[in-house]
XYZ file of C-alpha atoms in Angstrom:
562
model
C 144.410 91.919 84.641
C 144.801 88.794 82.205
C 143.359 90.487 79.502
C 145.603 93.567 80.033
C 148.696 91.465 80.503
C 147.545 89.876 77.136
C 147.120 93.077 74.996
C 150.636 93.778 76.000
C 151.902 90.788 74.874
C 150.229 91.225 71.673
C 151.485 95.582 71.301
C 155.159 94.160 72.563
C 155.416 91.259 69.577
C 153.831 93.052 67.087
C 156.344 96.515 67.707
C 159.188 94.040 68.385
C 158.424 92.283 64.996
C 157.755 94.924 62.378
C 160.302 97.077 64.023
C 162.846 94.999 63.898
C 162.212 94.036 60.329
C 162.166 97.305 59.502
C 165.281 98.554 61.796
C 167.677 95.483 60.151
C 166.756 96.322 56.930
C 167.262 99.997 57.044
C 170.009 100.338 59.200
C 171.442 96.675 58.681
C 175.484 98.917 58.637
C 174.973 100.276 62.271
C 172.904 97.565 64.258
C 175.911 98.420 66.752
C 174.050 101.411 68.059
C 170.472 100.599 66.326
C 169.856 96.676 67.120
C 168.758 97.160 70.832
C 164.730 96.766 72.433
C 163.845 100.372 72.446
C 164.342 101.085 69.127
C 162.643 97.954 67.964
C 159.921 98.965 69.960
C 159.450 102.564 69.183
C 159.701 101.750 65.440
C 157.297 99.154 65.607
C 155.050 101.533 67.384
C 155.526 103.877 64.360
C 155.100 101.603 61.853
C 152.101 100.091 63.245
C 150.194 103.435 64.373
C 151.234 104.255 60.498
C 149.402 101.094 59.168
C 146.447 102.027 61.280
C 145.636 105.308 60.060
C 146.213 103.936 56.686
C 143.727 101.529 57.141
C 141.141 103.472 58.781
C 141.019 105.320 55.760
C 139.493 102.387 53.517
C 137.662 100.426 56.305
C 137.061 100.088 60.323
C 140.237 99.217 62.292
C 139.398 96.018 64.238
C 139.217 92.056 63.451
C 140.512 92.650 59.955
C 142.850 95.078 60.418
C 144.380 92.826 63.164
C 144.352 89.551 61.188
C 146.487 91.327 58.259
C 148.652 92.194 60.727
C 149.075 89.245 62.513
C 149.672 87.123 59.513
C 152.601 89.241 58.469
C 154.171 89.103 61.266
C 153.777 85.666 61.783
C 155.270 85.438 58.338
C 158.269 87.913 59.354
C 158.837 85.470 62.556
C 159.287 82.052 60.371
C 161.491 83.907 58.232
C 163.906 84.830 60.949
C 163.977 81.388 62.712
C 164.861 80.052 59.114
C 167.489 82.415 58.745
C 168.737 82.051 62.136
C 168.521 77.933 62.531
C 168.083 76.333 59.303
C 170.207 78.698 57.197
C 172.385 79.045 60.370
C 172.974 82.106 60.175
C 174.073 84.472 63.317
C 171.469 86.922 63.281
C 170.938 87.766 67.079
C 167.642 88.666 68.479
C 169.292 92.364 69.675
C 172.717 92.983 68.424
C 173.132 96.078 69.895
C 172.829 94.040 73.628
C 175.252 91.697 72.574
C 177.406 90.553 75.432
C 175.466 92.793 78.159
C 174.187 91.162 81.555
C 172.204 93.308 83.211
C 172.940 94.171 87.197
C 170.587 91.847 90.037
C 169.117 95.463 90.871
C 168.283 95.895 87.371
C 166.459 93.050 87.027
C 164.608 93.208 90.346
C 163.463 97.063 89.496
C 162.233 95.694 85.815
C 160.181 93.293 87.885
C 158.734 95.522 90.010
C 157.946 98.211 87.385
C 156.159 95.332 85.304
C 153.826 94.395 88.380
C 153.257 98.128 89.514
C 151.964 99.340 86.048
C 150.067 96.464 85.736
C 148.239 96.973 88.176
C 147.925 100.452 87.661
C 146.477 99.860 84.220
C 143.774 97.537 85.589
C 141.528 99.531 86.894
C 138.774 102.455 85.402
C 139.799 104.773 82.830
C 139.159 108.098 85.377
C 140.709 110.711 82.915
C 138.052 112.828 81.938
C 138.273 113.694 78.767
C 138.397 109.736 77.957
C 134.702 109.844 78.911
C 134.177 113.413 77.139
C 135.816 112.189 73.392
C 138.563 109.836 73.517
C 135.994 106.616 73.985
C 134.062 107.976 71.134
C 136.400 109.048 68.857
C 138.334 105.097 69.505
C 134.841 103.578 68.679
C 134.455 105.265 65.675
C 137.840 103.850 64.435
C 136.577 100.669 65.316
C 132.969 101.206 63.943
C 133.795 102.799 60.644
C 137.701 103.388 60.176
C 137.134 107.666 59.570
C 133.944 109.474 58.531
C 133.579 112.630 56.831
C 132.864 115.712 58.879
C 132.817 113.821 62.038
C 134.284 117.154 63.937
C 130.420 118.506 63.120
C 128.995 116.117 65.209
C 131.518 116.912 68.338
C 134.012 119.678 67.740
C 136.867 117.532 70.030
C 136.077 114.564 67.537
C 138.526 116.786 65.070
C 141.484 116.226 66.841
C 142.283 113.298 64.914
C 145.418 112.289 66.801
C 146.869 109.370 65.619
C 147.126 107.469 68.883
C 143.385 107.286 68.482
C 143.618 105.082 65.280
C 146.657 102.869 67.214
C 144.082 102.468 70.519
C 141.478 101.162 68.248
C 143.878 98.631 66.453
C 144.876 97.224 70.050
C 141.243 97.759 71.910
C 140.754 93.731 70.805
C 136.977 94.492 71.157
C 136.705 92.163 68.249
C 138.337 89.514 69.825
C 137.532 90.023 73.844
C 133.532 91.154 73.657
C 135.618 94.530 75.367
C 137.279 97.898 74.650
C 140.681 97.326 76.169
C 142.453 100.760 76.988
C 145.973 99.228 78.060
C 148.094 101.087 75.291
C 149.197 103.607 77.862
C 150.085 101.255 80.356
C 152.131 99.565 77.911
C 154.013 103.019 77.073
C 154.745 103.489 80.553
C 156.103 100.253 81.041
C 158.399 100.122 77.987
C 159.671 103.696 79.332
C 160.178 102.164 82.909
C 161.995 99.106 82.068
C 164.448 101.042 79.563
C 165.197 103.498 82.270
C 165.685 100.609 84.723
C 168.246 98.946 82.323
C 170.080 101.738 80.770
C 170.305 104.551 83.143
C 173.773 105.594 84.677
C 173.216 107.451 88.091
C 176.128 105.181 89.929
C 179.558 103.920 88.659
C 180.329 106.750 86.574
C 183.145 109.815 86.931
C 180.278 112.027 85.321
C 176.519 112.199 85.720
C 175.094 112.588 81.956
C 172.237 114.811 80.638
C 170.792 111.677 79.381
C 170.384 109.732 82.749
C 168.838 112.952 84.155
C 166.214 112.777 81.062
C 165.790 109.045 82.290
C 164.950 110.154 85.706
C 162.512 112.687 84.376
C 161.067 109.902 82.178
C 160.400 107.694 85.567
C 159.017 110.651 87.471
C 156.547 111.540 84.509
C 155.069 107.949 84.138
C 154.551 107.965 88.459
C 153.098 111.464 88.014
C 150.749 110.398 85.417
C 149.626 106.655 87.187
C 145.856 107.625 87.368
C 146.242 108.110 83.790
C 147.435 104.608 83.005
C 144.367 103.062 82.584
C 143.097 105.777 80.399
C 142.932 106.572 76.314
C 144.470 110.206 76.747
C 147.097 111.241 74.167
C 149.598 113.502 76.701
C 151.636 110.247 77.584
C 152.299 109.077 74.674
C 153.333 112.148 72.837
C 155.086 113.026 75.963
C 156.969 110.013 76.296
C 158.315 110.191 72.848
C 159.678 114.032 73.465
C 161.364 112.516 76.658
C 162.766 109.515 74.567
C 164.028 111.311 71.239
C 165.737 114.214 73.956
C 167.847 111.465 75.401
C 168.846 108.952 73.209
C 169.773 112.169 71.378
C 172.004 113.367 74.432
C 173.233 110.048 74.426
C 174.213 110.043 70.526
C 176.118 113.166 71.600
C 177.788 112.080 74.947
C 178.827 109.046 72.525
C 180.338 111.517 70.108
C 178.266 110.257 67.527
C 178.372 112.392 64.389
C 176.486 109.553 62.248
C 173.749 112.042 60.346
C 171.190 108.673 60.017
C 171.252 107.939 63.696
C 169.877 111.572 64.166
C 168.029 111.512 61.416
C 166.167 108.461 63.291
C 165.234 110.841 66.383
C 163.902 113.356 63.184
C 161.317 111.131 62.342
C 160.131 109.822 65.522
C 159.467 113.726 66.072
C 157.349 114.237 63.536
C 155.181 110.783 64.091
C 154.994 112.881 67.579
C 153.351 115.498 66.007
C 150.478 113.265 64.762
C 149.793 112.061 68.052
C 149.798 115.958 69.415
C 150.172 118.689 68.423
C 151.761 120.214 70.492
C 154.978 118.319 69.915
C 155.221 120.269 66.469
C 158.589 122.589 67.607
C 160.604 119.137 68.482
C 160.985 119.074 64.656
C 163.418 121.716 65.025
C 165.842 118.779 65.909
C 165.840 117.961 61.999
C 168.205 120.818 60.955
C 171.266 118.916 62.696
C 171.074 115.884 60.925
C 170.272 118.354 57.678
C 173.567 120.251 58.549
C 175.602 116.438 58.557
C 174.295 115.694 55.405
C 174.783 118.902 53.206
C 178.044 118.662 54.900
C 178.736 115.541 53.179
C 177.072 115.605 50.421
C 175.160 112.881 50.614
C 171.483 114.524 48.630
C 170.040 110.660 49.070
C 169.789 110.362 53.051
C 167.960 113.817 52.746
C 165.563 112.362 50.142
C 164.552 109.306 52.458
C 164.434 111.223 55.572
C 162.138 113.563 53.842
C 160.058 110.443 52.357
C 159.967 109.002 55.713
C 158.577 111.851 57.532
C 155.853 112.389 54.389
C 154.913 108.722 54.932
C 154.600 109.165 58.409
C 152.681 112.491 58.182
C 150.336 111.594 55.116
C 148.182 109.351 56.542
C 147.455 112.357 59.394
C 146.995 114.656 56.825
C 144.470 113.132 55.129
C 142.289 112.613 58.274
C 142.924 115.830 59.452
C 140.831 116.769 56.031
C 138.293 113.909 55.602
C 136.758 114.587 59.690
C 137.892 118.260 59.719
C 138.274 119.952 56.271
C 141.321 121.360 57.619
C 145.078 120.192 57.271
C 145.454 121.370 60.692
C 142.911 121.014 63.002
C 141.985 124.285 65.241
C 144.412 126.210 63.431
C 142.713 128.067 59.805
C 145.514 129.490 58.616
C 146.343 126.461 56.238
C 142.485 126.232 54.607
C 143.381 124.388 51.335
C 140.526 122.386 50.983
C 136.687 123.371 50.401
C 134.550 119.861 50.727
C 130.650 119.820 51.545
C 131.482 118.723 54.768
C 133.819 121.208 56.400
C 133.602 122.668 59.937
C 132.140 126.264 60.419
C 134.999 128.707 61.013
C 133.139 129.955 63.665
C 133.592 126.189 65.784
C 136.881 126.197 64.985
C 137.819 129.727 66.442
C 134.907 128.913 69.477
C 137.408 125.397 70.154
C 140.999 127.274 69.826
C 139.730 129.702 72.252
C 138.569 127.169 74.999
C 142.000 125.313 74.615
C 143.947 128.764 75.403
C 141.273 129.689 77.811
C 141.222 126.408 79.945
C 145.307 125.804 79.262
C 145.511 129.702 81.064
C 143.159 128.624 84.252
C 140.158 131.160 82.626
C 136.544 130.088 82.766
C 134.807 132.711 80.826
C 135.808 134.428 77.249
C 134.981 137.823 79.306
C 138.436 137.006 81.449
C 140.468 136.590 78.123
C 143.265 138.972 77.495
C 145.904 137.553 75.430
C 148.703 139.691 76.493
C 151.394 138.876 78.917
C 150.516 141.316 81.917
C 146.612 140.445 81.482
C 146.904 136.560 81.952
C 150.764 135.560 83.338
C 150.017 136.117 87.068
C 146.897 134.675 87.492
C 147.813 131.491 85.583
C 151.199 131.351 87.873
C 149.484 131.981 91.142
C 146.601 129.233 89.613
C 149.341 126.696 90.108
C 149.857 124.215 92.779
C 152.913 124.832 94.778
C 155.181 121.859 93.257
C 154.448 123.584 89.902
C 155.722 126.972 91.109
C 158.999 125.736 91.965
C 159.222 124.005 88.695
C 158.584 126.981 86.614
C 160.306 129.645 88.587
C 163.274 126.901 88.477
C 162.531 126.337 84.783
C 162.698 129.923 84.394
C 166.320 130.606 85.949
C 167.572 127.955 83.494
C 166.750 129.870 80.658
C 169.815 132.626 80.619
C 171.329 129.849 81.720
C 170.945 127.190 78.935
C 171.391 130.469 76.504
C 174.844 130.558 77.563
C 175.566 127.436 76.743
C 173.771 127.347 73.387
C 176.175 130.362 72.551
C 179.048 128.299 74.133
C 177.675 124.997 72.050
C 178.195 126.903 68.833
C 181.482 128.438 69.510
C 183.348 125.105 70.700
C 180.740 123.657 67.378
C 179.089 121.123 69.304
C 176.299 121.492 66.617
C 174.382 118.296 68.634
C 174.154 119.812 71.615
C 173.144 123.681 70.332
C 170.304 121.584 68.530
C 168.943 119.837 71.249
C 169.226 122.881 73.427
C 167.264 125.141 70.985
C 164.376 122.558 70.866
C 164.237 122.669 74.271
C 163.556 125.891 74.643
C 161.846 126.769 71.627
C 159.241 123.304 73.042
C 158.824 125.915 76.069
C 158.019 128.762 74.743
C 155.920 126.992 72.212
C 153.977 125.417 74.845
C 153.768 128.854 76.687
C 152.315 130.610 74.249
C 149.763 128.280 73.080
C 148.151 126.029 75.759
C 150.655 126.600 79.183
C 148.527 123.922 81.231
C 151.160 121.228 83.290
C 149.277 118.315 81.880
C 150.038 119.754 78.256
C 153.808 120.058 78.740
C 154.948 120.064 82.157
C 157.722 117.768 80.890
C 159.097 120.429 78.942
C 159.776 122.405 81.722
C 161.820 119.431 83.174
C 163.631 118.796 80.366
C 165.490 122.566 80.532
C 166.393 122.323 84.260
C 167.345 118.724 83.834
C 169.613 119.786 80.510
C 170.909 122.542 82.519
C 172.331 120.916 85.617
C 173.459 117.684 83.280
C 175.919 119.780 80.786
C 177.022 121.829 83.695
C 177.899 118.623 85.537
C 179.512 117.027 82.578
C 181.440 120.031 81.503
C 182.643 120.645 85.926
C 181.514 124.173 85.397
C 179.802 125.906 88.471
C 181.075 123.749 90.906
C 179.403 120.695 89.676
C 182.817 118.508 90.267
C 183.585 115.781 93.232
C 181.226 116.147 95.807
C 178.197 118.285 93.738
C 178.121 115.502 91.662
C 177.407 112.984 94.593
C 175.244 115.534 95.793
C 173.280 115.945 92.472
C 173.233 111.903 92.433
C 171.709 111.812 95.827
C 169.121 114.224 95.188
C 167.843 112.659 91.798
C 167.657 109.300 93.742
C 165.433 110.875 96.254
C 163.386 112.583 93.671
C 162.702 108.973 92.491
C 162.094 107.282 95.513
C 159.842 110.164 96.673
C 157.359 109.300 93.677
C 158.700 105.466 93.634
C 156.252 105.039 96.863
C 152.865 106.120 96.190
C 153.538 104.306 92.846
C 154.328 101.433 94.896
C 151.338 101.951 97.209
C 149.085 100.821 94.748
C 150.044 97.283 96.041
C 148.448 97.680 98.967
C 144.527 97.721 97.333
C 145.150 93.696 95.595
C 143.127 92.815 98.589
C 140.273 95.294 97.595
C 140.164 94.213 94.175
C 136.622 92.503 92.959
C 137.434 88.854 91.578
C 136.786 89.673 87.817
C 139.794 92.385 88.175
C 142.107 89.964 87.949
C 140.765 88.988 84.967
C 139.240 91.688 82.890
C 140.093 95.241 82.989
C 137.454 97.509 84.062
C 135.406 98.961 81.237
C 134.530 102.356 79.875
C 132.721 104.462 82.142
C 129.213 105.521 81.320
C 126.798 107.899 82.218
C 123.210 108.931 81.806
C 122.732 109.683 77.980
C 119.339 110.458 76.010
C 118.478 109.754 71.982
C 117.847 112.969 70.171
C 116.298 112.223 66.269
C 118.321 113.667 63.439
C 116.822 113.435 60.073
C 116.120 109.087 60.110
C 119.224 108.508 62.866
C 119.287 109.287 66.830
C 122.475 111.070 68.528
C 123.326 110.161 72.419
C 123.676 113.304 74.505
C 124.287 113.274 78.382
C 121.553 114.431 80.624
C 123.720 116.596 82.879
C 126.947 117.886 81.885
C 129.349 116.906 78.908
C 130.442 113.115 79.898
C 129.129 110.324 77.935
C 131.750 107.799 77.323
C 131.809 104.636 75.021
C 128.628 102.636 75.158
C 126.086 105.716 74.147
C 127.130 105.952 70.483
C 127.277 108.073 68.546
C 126.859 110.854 70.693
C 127.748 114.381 71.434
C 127.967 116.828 74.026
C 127.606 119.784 71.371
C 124.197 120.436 71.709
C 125.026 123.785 69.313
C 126.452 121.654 66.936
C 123.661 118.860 67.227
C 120.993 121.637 66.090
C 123.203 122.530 62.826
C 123.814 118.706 61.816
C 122.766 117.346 58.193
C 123.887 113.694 57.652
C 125.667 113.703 54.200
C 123.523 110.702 53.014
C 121.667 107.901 54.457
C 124.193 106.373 57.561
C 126.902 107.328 58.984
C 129.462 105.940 56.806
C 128.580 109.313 54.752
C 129.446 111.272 57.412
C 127.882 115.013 58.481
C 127.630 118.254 57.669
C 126.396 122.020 59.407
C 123.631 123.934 58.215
């Protein structure tokens, strides 16, 4: 527990530092609206996930890679207290907050969200494809930074999301003698405590699309509390969706037609995309901001945006080619590059299958039939009955939300229509490509929420005086209803061994055998596909493992098929 409590004290000044740094230099004219926590923090995050995959590219992310870091910001922390006391200068922490006191209730929830999550994150990472590639593909961050052809050795290892690179750069393993896999944990509990201090359900003559997001925000991270402790990449990709979809209805409650502020949400959308995939359609977002600035001319905030997303994306990019030999990794149809070291087609087609098939519920390729009729009501009837409701509910708030898309772009409430499109286009993006809950259930959220928000604020449908309470009452319930098994987790302190509350629980591991290739051995399990973070290398691809030609003498050289 100390060592997780640690780690987050180490993610929260680091993101706090270099994002602020970064925040009050670039948007130094609106601090206003940009100087508060959660932007710090979500820049930070960028930048330093950013720096990561940068580095991994010339050497292994660990001591080093830390130590750069840490004397920078060190160096960025003098600077400010000399600014702020010796040059006395007033340069507030969070300018944004200025003035704000935050409610006893606020404070006490905060509290409790902080203790909750902590413990939730101390305990076994039980998510299993943590033990099938996430463990590995973190230790060979730390191990070697990124190898060449790695995806030969395990076709998953290809993924290449960029959270992987940012685990390994706050795993401390260096520093601890452990793997720490806290970074979730410390998502969750950023996205708690700015939903516990920001969000509006009380005290207002409206109830906002924004504080609905919130509420879906709090339900996700409770739905997702086994997951805490794990390396996964769904909450983190997820969480930024859910955060650029409301401080963007926010921006637009506000009335906010400031093109950079927008243009802010842009970016953290396509840094999403690096950490999954699937997040690629939230991009849409970026033709708003695009519209503001054509509007006013102004050809140099489009030339930085468009910088800043290449500097954010580049770094991907070149991974995607050095483990893959693909820009886009399952997906051929951009094949640019030809090195020694690419992936067989045939793997690649083999994994994009097995995504669609296990996404739709099917177990064999025999059961695949990619059209509508041939796979829709077996995956529906496949779900759980909570889902159902979601989707059929998710489903009537489609003709719905198109009405007030075409509404949106009558009355040219261009911010709205925007984040309305992306909504839906995010569902039926996520439909046709992998429709499993774990892979975007929160998209599916998101369109009811949006729905019964606008129709709220706007007083159409009856959602005036008394639907409002109503609506108020039932979102409280929604949270309380998942507020208390979250909570329950109090109730196993007494179970907890003695080292717990000291150390995090490690990596699984499970039973793994050396196989000889060439002058190196290669873990594989003995039963199944699990092998976790202490048998490495290793693979679970025993086709692959009979095709595999080391590139030259170690690892470092990377691999290569037959």
């Amino acid at each position: 527990m100390l060592t997780v409590l640690f780690s987050w004290v180490v993610i929260c000044a680091a993101s706090l530092l270099f994002g602020k740094a970064i925040v009050d230099s670039v948007y130094k004219n609106r601090l206003e609206t940009m100087g508060r926590p959660d932007v710090y923090i979500v820049t930070g995050i960028l930048f330093l996930n950013v720096y990561a995959q940068f580095f991994s590219l010339f050497y292994k992310v660990a001591g080093i890679a830390c130590t750069i870091l840490g004397a920078a910001g060190m160096i960025l922390f003098f600077i400010w207290l000399y600014r702020r006391f010796y040059r006395k200068k007033d340069i507030r922490l969070f300018p944004g907050c200025a003035g704000v006191k935050p409610s006893p209730w606020r404070i006490l929830a905060v509290v409790l969200c902080f203790l909750l999550t902590l413990l939730w994150t101390t305990q076994s990472p039980g998510q299993y494809d943590t033990g099938l590639y996430h463990a590995q593909a973190i230790r060979w961050v730390e191990e070697y930074g990124v190898v060449p052809g790695l995806g030969n050795l395990h076709m998953r290892l290809a993924y290449n999301s960029a959270f992987m690179c940012l685990q390994a750069l706050f795993s401390l393993g260096w520093l601890l003698g452990q793997s720490l896999h806290s970074l979730n944990g410390f998502f969750c509990l950023a996205a708690l405590v700015y939903a516990a201090f920001t969000v509006r359900l009380w005290g207002e003559k409206s109830l906002r699309v924004s504080d609905l997001l919130q509420c879906v925000t709090v339900v996700y991270v409770m739905q997702k509390s086994y997951d805490l402790a794990s390396s996964g990449t769904d909450i983190e990709a997820m969480l930024l969706i859910l955060y650029i979809f409301t401080k963007w209805a926010r921006f637009w409650e506000e009335g906010e037609k400031d093109g950079a502020l927008y243009g802010f949400l842009c970016v953290l959308s396509v840094y999403a995309v690096t950490v999954k995939l699937s997040a690629a359609s939230t991009m849409l977002l970026a033709l708003y901001p695009l519209y503001l600035f054509i509007k006013e001319k102004n050809g140099k905030a489009v030339t930085a945006h468009v910088a800043a997303g290449v500097f954010v994306l580049a770094p991907w990019l070149i991974r995607n080619v050095i483990i893959s030999g693909y820009v886009v990794y399952p997906y051929a149809g951009i094949d640019l590059f030809h090195p020694d070291w690419k992936m067989d087609a045939a793997v690649l087609y083999e994994d994009s299958l097995d995504i669609k098939m296990f996404a739709r519920g099917l177990r064999s390729a025999a059961e695949y039939d990619n059209s509508l009729t041939g796979w829709v009501p077996g995956w529906f009837l496949s779900q759980n009955m909570g889902n159902r409701i979601v989707l059929l509910a998710g489903v009537i708030c489609i003709p719905v939300l198109l009405y007030l898309l075409v509404r949106g772009f009558r009355k040219r409430e261009y911010a709205l229509t925007a984040l309305i499109s992306t909504g839906l286009v995010n569902l039926a993006f996520w439909f046709f490509s992998a429709p499993h809950m774990r892979y975007g259930g929160p998209y599916i959220y998101i369109l009811v929420v949006m729905t019964l928000g606008t129709l709220a604020g706007s007083g159409r449908m009856g959602f005036s005086g008394a639907g409002i309470k109503i609506l108020r009452i039932a979102a409280v319930a929604v949270l309380l209803f998942y507020a208390l098994p979250y909570g329950w987790k109090v109730t196993e302190i007494p179970q907890m061994e003695a080292k717990a509350f000291i150390r995090q629980p490690d990596y699984l591991a499970w039973p793994a055998t050396q196989y000889p290739v060439e002058n190196v051995h290669i873990w594989m399990p003995d039963e199944g596909d699990l092998i976790g973070y202490f048998a490495f290398p290793a693979t679970s691809q025993k086709k692959q493992l009979e095709t595999l030609v080391l590139r030259g003498e170690s690892f470092k050289e990377g691999f290569q098929h037959e």
